[in-house]
CSV table of C-alpha atoms in Angstrom, one decimal:
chain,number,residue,atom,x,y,z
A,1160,UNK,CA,0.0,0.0,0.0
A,1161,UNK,CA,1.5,3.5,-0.8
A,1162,UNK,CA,-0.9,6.1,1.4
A,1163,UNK,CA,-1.2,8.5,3.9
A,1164,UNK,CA,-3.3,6.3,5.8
A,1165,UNK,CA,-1.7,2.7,6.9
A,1166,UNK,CA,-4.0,-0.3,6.4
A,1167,UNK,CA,-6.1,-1.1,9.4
A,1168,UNK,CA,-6.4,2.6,10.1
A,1169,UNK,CA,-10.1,3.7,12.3
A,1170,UNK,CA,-12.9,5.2,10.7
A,1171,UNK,CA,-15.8,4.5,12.9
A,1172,UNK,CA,-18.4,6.1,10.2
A,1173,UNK,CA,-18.3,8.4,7.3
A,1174,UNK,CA,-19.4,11.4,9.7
A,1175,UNK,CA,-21.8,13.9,10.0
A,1176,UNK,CA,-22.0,16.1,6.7
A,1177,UNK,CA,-19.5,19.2,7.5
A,1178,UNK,CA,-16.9,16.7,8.8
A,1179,UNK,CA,-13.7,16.2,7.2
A,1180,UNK,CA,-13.0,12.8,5.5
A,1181,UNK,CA,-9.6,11.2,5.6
A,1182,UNK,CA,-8.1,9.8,2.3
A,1183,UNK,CA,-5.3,7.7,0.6
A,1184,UNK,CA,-2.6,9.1,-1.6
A,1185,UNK,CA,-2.0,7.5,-4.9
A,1186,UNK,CA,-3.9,7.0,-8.6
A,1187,UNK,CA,-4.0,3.3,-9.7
A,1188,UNK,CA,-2.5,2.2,-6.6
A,1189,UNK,CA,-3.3,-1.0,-4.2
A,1190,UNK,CA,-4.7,0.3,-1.3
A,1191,UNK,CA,-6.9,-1.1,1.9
A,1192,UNK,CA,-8.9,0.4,4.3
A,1193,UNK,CA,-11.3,-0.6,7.0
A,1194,UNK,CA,-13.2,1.1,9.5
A,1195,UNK,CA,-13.6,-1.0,12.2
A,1196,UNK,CA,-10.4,-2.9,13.7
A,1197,UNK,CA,-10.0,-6.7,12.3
A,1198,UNK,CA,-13.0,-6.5,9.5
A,1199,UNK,CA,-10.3,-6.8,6.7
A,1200,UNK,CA,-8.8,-10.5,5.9
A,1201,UNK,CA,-5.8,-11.0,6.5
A,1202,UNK,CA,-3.9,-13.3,3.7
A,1203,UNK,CA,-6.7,-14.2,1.7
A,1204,UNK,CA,-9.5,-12.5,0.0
A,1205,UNK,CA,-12.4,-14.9,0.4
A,1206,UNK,CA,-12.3,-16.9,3.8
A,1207,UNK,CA,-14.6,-19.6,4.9
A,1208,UNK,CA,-16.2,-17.1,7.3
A,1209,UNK,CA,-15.4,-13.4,6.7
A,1210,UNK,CA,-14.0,-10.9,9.8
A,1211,UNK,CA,-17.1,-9.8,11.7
A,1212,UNK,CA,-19.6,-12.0,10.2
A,1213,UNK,CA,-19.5,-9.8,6.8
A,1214,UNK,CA,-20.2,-10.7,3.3
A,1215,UNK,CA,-16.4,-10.6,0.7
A,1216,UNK,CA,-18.1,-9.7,-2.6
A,1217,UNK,CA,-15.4,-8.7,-5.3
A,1218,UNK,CA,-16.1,-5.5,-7.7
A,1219,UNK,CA,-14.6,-6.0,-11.5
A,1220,UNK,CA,-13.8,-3.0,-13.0
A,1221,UNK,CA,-12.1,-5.1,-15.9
A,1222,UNK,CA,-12.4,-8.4,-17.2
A,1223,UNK,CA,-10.4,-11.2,-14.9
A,1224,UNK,CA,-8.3,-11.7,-17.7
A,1225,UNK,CA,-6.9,-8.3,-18.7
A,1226,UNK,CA,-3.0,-8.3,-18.1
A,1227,UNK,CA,-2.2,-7.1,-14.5
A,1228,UNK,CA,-1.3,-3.6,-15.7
A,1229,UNK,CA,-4.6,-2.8,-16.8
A,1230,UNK,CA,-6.7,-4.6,-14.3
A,1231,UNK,CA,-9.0,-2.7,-11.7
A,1232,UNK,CA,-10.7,-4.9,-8.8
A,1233,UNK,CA,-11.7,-4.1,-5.4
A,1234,UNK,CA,-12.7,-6.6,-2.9
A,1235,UNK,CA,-15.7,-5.1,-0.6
A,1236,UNK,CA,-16.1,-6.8,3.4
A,1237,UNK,CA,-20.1,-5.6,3.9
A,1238,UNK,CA,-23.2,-6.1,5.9
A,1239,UNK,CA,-25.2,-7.6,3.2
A,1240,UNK,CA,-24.3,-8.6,-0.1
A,1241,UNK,CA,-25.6,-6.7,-3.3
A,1242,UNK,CA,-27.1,-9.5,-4.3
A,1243,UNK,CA,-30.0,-9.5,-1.2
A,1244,UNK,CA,-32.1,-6.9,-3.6
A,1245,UNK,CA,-35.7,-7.6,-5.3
A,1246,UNK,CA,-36.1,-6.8,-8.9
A,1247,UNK,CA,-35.1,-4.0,-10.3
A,1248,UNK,CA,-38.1,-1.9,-12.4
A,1249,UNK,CA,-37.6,0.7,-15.0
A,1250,UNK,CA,-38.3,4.3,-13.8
A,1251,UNK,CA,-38.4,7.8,-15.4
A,1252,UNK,CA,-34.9,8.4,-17.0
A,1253,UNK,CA,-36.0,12.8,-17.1
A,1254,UNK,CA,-33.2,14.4,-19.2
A,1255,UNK,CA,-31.0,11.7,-18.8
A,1256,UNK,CA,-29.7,9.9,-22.0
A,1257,UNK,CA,-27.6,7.5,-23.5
A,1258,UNK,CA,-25.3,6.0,-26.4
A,1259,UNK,CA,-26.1,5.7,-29.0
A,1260,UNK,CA,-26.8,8.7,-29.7
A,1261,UNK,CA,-29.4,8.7,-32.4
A,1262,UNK,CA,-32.2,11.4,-31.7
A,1263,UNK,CA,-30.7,13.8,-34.3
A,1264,UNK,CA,-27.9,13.6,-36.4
A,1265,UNK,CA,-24.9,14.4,-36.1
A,1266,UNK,CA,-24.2,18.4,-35.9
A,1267,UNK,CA,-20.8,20.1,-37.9
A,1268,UNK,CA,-21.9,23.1,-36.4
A,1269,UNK,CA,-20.3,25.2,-33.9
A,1270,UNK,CA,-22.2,25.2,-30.9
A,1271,UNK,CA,-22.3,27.0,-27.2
A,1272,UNK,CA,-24.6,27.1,-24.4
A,1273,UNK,CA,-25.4,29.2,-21.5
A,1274,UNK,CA,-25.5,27.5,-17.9
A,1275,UNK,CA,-28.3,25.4,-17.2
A,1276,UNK,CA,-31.2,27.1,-16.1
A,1277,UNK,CA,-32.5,26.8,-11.8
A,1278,UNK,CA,-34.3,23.4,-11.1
A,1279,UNK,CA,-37.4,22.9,-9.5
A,1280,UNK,CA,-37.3,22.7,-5.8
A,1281,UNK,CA,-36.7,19.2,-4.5
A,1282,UNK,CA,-33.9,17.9,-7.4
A,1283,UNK,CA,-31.5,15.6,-5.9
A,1284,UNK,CA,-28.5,15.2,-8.3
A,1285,UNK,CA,-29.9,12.5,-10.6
A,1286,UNK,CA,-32.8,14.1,-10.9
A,1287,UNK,CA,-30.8,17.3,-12.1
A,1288,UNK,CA,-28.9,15.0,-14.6
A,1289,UNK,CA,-29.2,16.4,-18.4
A,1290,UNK,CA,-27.3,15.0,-21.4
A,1291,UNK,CA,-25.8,16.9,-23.7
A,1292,UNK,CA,-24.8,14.5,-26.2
A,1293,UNK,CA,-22.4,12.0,-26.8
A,1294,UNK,CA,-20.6,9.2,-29.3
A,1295,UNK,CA,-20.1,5.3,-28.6
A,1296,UNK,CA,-22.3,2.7,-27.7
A,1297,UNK,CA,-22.9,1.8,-24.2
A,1298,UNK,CA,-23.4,-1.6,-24.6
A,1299,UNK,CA,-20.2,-1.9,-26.8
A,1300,UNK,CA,-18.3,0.1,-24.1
A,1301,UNK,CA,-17.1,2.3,-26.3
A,1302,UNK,CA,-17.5,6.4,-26.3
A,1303,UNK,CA,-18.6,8.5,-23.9
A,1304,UNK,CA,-22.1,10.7,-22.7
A,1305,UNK,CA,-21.5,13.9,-21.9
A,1306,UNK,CA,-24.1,15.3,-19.0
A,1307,UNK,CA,-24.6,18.6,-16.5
A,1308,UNK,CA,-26.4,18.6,-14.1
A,1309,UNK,CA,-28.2,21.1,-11.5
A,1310,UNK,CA,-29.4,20.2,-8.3
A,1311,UNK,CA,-30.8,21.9,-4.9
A,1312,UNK,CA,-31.6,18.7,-2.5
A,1313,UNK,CA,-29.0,15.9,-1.1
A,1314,UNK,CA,-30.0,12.3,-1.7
A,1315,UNK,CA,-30.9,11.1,1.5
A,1316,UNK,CA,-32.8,7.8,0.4
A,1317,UNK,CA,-31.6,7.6,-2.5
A,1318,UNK,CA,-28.5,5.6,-3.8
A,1319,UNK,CA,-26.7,5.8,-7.4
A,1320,UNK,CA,-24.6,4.0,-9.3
A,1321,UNK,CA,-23.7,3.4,-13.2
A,1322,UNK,CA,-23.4,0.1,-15.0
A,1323,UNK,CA,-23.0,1.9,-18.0
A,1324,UNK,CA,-19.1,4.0,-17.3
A,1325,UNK,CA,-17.4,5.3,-14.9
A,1326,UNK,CA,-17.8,9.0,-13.9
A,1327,UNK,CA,-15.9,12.4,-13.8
A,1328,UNK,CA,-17.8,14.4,-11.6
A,1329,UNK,CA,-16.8,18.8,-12.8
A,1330,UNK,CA,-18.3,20.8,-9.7
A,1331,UNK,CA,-18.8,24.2,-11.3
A,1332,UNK,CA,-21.3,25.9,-8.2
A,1333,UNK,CA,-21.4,24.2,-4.7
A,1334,UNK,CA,-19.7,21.0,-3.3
A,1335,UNK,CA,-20.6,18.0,-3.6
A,1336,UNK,CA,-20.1,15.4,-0.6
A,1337,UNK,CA,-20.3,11.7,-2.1
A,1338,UNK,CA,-20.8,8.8,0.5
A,1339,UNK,CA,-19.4,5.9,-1.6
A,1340,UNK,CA,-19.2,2.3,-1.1
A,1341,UNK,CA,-15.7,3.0,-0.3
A,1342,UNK,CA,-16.1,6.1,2.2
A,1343,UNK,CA,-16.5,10.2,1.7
A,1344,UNK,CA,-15.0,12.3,-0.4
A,1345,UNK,CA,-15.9,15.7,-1.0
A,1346,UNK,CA,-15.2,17.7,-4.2
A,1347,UNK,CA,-15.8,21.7,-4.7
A,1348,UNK,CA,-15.3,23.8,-7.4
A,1349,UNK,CA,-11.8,23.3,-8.5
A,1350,UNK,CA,-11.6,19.6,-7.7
A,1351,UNK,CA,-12.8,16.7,-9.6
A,1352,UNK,CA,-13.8,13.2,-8.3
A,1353,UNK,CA,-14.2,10.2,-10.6
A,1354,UNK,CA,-16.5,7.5,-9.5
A,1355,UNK,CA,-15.3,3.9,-11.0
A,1356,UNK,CA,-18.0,2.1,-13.3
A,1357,UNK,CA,-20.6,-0.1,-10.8
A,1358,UNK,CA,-19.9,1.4,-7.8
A,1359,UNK,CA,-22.7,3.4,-5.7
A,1360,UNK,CA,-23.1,6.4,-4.2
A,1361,UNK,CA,-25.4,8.8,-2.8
A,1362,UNK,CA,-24.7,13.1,-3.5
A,1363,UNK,CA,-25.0,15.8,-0.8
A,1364,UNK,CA,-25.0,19.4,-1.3
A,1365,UNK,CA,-23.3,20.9,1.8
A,1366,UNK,CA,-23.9,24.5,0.1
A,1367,UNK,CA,-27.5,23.8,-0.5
A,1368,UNK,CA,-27.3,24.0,-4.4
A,1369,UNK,CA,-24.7,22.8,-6.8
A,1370,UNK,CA,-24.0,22.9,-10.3
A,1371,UNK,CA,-21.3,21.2,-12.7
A,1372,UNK,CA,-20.0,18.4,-15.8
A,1373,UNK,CA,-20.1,15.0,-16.0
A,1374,UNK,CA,-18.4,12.7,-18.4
A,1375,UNK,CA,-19.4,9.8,-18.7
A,1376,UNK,CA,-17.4,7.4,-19.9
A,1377,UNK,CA,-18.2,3.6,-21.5
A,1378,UNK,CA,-14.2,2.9,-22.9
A,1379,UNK,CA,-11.3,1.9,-20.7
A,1380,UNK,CA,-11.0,3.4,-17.3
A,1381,UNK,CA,-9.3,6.9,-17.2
A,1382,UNK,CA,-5.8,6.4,-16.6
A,1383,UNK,CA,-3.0,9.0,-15.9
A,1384,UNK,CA,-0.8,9.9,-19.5
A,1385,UNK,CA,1.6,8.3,-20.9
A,1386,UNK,CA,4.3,11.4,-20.2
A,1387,UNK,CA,6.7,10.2,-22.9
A,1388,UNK,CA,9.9,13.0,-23.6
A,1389,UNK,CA,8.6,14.6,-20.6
A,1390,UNK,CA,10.6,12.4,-18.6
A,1391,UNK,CA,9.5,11.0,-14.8
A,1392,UNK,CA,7.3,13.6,-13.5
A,1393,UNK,CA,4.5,16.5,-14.7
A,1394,UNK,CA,1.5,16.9,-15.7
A,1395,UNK,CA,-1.1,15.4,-13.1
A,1396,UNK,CA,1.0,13.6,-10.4
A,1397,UNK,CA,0.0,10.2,-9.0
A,1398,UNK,CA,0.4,11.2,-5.3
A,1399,UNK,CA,-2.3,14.2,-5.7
A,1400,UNK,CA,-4.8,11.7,-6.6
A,1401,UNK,CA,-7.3,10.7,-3.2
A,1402,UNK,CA,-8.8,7.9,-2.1
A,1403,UNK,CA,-11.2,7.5,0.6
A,1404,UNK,CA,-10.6,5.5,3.8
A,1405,UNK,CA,-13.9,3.1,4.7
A,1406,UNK,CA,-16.7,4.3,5.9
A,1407,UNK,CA,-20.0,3.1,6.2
A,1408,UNK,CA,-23.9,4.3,6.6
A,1409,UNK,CA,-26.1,2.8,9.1
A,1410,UNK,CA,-29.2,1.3,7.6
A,1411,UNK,CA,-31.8,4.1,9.0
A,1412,UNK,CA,-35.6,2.6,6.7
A,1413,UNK,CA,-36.0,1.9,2.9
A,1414,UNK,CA,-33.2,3.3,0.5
A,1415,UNK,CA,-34.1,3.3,-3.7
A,1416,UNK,CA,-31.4,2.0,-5.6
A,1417,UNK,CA,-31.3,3.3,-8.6
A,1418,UNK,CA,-28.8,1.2,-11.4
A,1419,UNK,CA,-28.2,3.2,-14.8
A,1420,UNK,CA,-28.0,0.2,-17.5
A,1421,UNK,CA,-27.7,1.0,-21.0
A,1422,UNK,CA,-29.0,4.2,-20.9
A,1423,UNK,CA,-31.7,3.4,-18.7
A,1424,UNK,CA,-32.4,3.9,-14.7
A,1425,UNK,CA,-33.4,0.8,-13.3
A,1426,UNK,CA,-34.5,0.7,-9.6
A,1427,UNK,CA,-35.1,-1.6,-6.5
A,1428,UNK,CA,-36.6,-0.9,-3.3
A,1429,UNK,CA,-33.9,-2.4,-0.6
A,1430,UNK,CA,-34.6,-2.3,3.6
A,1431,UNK,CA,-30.6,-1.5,4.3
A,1432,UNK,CA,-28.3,0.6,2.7
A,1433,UNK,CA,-25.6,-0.4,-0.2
A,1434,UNK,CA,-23.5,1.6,1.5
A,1435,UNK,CA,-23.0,-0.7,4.0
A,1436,UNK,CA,-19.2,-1.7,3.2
A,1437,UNK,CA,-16.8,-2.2,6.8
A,1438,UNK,CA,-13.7,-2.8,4.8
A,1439,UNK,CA,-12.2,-3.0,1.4
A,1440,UNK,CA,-8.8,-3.4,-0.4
A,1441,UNK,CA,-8.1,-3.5,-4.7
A,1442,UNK,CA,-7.5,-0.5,-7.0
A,1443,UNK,CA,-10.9,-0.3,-8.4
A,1444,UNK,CA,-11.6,3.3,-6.5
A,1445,UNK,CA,-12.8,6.6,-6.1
A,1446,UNK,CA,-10.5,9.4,-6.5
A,1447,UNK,CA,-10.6,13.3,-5.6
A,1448,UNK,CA,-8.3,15.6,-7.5
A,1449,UNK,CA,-7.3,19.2,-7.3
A,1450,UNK,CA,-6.9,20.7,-11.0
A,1451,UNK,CA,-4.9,23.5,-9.2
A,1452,UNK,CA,-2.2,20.8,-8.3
A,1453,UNK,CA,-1.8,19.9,-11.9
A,1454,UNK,CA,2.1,20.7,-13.3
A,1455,UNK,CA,1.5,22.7,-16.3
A,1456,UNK,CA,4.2,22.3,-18.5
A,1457,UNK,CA,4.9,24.8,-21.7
A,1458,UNK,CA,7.0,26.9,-23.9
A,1459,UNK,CA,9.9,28.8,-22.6
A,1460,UNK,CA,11.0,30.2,-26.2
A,1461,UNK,CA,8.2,30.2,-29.0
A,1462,UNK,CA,4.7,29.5,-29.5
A,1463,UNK,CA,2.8,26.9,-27.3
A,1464,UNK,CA,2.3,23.3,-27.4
A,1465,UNK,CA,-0.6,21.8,-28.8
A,1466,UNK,CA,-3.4,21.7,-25.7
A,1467,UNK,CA,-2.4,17.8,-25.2
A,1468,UNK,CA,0.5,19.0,-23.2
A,1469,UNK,CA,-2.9,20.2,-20.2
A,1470,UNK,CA,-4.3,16.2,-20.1
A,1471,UNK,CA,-5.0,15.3,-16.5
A,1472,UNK,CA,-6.5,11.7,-17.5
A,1473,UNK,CA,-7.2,9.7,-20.5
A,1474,UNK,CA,-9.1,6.5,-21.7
A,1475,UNK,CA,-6.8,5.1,-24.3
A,1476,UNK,CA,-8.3,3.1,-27.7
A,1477,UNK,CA,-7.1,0.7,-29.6
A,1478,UNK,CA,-5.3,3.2,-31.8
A,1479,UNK,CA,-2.6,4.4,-29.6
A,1480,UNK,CA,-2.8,8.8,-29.5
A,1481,UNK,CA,-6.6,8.5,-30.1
A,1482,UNK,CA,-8.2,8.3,-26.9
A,1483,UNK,CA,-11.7,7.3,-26.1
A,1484,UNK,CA,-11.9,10.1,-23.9
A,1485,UNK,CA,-9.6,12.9,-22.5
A,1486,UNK,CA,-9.9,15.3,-19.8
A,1487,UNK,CA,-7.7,18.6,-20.2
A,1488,UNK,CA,-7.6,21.2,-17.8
A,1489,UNK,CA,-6.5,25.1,-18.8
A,1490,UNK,CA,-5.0,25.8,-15.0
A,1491,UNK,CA,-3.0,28.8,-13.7
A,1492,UNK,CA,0.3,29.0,-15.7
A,1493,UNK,CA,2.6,31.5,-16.6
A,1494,UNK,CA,2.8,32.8,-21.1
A,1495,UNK,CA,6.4,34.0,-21.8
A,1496,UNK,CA,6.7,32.6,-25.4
A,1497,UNK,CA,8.4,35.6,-27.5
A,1498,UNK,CA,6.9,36.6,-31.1
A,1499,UNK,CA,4.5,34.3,-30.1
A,1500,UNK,CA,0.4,34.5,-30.2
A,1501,UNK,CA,-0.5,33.6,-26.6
A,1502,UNK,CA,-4.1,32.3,-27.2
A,1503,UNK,CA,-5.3,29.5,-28.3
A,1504,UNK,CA,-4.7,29.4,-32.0
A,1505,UNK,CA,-7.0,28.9,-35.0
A,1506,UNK,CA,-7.6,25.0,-35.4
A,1507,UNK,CA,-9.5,22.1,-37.4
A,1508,UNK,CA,-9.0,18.8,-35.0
A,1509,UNK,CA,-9.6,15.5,-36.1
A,1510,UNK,CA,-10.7,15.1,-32.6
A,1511,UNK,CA,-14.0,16.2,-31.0
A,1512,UNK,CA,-13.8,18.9,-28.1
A,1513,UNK,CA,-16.5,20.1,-25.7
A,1514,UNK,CA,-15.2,23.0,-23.6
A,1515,UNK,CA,-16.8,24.3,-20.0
A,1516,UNK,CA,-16.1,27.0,-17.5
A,1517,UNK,CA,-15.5,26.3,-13.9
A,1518,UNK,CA,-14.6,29.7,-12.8
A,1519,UNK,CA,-13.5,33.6,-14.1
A,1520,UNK,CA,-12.8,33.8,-18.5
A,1521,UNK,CA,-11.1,31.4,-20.6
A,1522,UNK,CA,-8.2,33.7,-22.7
A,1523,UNK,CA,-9.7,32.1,-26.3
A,1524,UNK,CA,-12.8,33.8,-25.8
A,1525,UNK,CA,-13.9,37.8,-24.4
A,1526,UNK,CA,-17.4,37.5,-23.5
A,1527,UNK,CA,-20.3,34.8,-23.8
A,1528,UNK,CA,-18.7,32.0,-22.2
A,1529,UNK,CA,-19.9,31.4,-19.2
A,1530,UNK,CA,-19.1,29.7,-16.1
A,1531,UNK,CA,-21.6,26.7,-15.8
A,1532,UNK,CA,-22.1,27.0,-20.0
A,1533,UNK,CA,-20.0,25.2,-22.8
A,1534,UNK,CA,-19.3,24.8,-26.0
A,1535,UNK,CA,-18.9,22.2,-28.9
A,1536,UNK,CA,-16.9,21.8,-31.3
A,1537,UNK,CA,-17.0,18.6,-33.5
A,1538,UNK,CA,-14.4,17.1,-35.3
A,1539,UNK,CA,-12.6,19.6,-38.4
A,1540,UNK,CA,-14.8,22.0,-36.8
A,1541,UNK,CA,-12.4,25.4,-37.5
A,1542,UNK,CA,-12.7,27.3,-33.9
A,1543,UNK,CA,-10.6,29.9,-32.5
A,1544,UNK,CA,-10.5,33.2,-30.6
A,1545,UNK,CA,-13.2,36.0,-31.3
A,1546,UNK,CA,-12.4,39.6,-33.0
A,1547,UNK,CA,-11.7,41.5,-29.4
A,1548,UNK,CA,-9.3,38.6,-28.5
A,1549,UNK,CA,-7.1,38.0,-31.8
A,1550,UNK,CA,-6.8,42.3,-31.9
A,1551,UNK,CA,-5.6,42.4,-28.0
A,1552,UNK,CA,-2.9,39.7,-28.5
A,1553,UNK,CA,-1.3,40.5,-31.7
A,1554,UNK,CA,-0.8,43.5,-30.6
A,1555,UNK,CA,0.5,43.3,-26.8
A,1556,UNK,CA,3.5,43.8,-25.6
A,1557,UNK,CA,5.0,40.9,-25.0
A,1558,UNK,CA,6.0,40.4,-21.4
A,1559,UNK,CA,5.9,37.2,-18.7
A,1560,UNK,CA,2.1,37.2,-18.1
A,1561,UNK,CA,0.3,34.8,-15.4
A,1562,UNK,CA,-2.8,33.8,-16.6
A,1563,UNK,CA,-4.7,33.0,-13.3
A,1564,UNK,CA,-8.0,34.7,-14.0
A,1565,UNK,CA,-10.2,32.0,-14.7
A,1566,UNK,CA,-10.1,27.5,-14.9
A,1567,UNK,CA,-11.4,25.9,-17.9
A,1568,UNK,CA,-11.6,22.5,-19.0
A,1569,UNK,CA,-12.2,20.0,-21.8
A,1570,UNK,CA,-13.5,16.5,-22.7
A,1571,UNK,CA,-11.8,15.6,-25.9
A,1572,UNK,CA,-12.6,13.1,-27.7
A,1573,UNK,CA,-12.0,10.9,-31.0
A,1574,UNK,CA,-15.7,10.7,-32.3
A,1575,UNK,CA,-18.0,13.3,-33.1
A,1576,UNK,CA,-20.7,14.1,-30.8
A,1577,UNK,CA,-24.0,13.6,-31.6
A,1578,UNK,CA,-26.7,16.2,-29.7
A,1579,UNK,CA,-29.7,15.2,-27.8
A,1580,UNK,CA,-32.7,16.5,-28.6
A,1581,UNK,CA,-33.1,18.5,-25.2
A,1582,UNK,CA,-29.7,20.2,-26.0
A,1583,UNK,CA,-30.2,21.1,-29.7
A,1584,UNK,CA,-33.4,22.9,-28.5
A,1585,UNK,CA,-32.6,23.8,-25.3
A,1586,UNK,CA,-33.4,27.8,-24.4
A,1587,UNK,CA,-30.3,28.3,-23.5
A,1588,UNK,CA,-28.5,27.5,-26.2
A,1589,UNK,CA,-26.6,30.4,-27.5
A,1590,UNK,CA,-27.9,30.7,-31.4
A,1591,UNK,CA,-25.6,33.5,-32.6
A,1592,UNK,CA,-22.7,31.6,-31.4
A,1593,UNK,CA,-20.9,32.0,-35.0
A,1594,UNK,CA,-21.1,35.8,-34.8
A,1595,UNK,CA,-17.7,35.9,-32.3
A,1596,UNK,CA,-16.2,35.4,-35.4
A,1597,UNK,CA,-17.5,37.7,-37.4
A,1598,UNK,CA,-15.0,40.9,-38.2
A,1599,UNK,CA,-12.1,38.5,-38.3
A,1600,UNK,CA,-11.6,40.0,-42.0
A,1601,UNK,CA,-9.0,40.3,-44.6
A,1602,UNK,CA,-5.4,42.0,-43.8
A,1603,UNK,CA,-3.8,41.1,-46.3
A,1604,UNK,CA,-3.2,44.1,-48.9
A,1605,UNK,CA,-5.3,43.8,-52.1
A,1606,UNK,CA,-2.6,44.7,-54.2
A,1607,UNK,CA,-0.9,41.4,-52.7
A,1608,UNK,CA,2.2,44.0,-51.5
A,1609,UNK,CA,3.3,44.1,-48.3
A,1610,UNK,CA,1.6,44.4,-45.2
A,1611,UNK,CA,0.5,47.8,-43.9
A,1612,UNK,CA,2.2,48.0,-40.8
């Protein structure tokens, strides 16, 4: 185990909400945890009679088979097993959607969108799910769904959990605390937490209201870049990555348990909580990550690198370079290229990129992107800065800027995204979107002489 906490280490419950959660340090590593003294095995994963009278259940992230490198397991020591559950019934998926994609066809079309409106009083987070779009095929495990979501009420008899992907969790507005099979973590604005495929949770809102991204994502679990001439270290390091140490819910009455399966939700009335595990050990976990602890690398002479150098996690395909999914942050770093334009540049990308806002401007764009909004931009879609932008920096003086005014991020993927319905006609969707581009006309001199200076 490499961790902050040692195996064996006390956590009598997941705590009161306000309480700080412990956690271990370390993506993709082996760790254990248990919360009440002896409920872990020792020496074997499945004995005749488990610690404590518990159940051992096992939790495949990955087939058994996979080679060792790529395998993600966890072994759970509970009060009941997940099997003890009646049939599961279909219930109202709201805005909810998944792969394929096939309500409306796919969009070259630049695209942006306002935050999502208020919900209604009473909407726990999977209630205030909405997707956006997506590519892939849920049943194929292949692609990924892209989803906000707007809520103003903390699960309280209510569980989650998805069958379908795992889950990047983008808190835009408000915290979100997440009581997990494997214990608490807590993720505000600024931090991301990324929930492994099958495992359950329920969402509270400690600031009353919260607001944020979600990719979903059906490929192979997100997994820290390959770093290459980079060298050892950068980027998204493995030791700011945190997993939670056990912690379990009392069962207090009935709890829902609501299963997304192939873009459904799927739910079963249970008399005890799922999240009901004493102990665990494996590397199939939860993780909280700070984006402002990411190690932006980039260009101490000329122009920038291409925004690949900003990946904090990636689900790799079968082509190697053309990942299922990315997730790139734009965090606080320092601009001193010389002769260089400092903003994003003018692009066509063979790859598919939806943008967001967590907090302040992103430097690509003046006005009408919006914390909480995003924007699209499918594959050899050309995308830029606006008018106001291009003028400001081809003209600045060039000196050692920090650009610390705002935190933008990106899912990035290589197929196109293919709209809901909901988000195509959605009232907030920005329909002059195209116009920041308008005024970008010719400089070049008609007489094809040289440039007026």
């Amino acid at each position: 185990m490499n961790g902050d906490e040692a195996a064996g280490s006390v956590v009598t419950s997941a705590g009161p909400v306000g309480s700080e959660p412990r956690y271990l340090s370390g993506f993709g590593n082996e760790h254990s945890s248990e919360a009440v003294p002896g409920a872990l095995p020792v020496g074997r994963n499945s004995p005749q009679r488990a610690p404590l009278g518990l159940y051992a259940e096992q939790l495949s992230g990955t087939a058994f088979t996979e080679p060792r490198a790529h395998n993600r397991r966890s072994w759970l020591y509970r009060m009941r097993p997940s099997a003890a559950h009646p049939p599961l019934r279909r219930i109202d998926h709201g805005a909810l959607r998944g792969a394929p994609f096939d309500e409306v066809e796919p969009d070259p079309n630049r695209m942006r969108w306002d935050p999502l409106p208020e919900p209604p009083a009473g909407t726990d987070f999977v209630a205030g799910l909405w997707t956006l779009g997506g590519n892939g095929d849920a049943r194929r495990r292949t692609g990924l769904a892209i989803h906000l979501y707007a809520a103003n009420t903390s699960m309280t008899d209510r569980v989650f959990g998805d069958a379908d992907g795992e889950l990047l969790l983008v808190p835009e507005r408000g915290a979100l605390r997440l009581r997990t099979e494997f214990g608490v973590l807590v993720a505000a604005p600024g931090q991301v937490a990324l929930i492994p495929r099958g495992v359950r949770f329920r969402v509270e809102l400690p600031d009353g209201r919260a607001r944020g991204y979600v990719c979903e994502n059906y490929g192979q679990p997100f997994t820290l870049p390959e770093l290459g001439p980079i060298g050892a270290n950068g980027l998204a390091n493995a030791r700011d990555f945190l997993a939670p140490t056990a912690a379990f819910d009392e069962p207090t009455g009935p709890v829902e348990v609501i299963d997304k399966f192939c873009g459904r939700l799927w739910a079963a009335e249970r008399d005890h909580t799922p999240l009901d595990v004493v102990a665990w050990h494996g590397n199939h976990l939860p993780y909280l990550y700070d984006l402002r602890r990411f190690n932006v690398l980039g260009s101490l002479s000329y122009d920038h690198p291409d925004p690949s150098i900003f990946t904090v996690l990636t689900s790799p395909s079968e082509i190697p370079g053309q990942a299922n999914a990315d997730f790139v942050v734009f965090a606080p770093r320092w601009l001193v290229g010389e002769d260089t334009f400092r903003p994003p540049y003018f692009h066509r990308n063979v790859m598919t990129e939806y943008m967001g806002l967590i907090e302040g401007a992103y430097d690509a764009k003046a006005e009408g992107f919006r914390p909480g909004g995003g924007s699209l931009h499918n594959m050899m879609s050309a995308h830029g800065p606006d008018r106001s932008t291009f003028d400001r920096a081809s003209t600045a003086e060039l000196r050692p800027e920090r650009v610390d005014q705002g935190l933008a991020f990106m899912f990035e993927t290589r197929w196109p995204v293919a709209l809901t319905a909901a988000a195509v006609d959605a009232p907030h969707r920005q329909r002059g979107y195209d116009d920041v581009w308008q005024g970008l006309g010719r400089n070049f001199p008609e007489s094809g002489g040289s440039a007026p200076s």
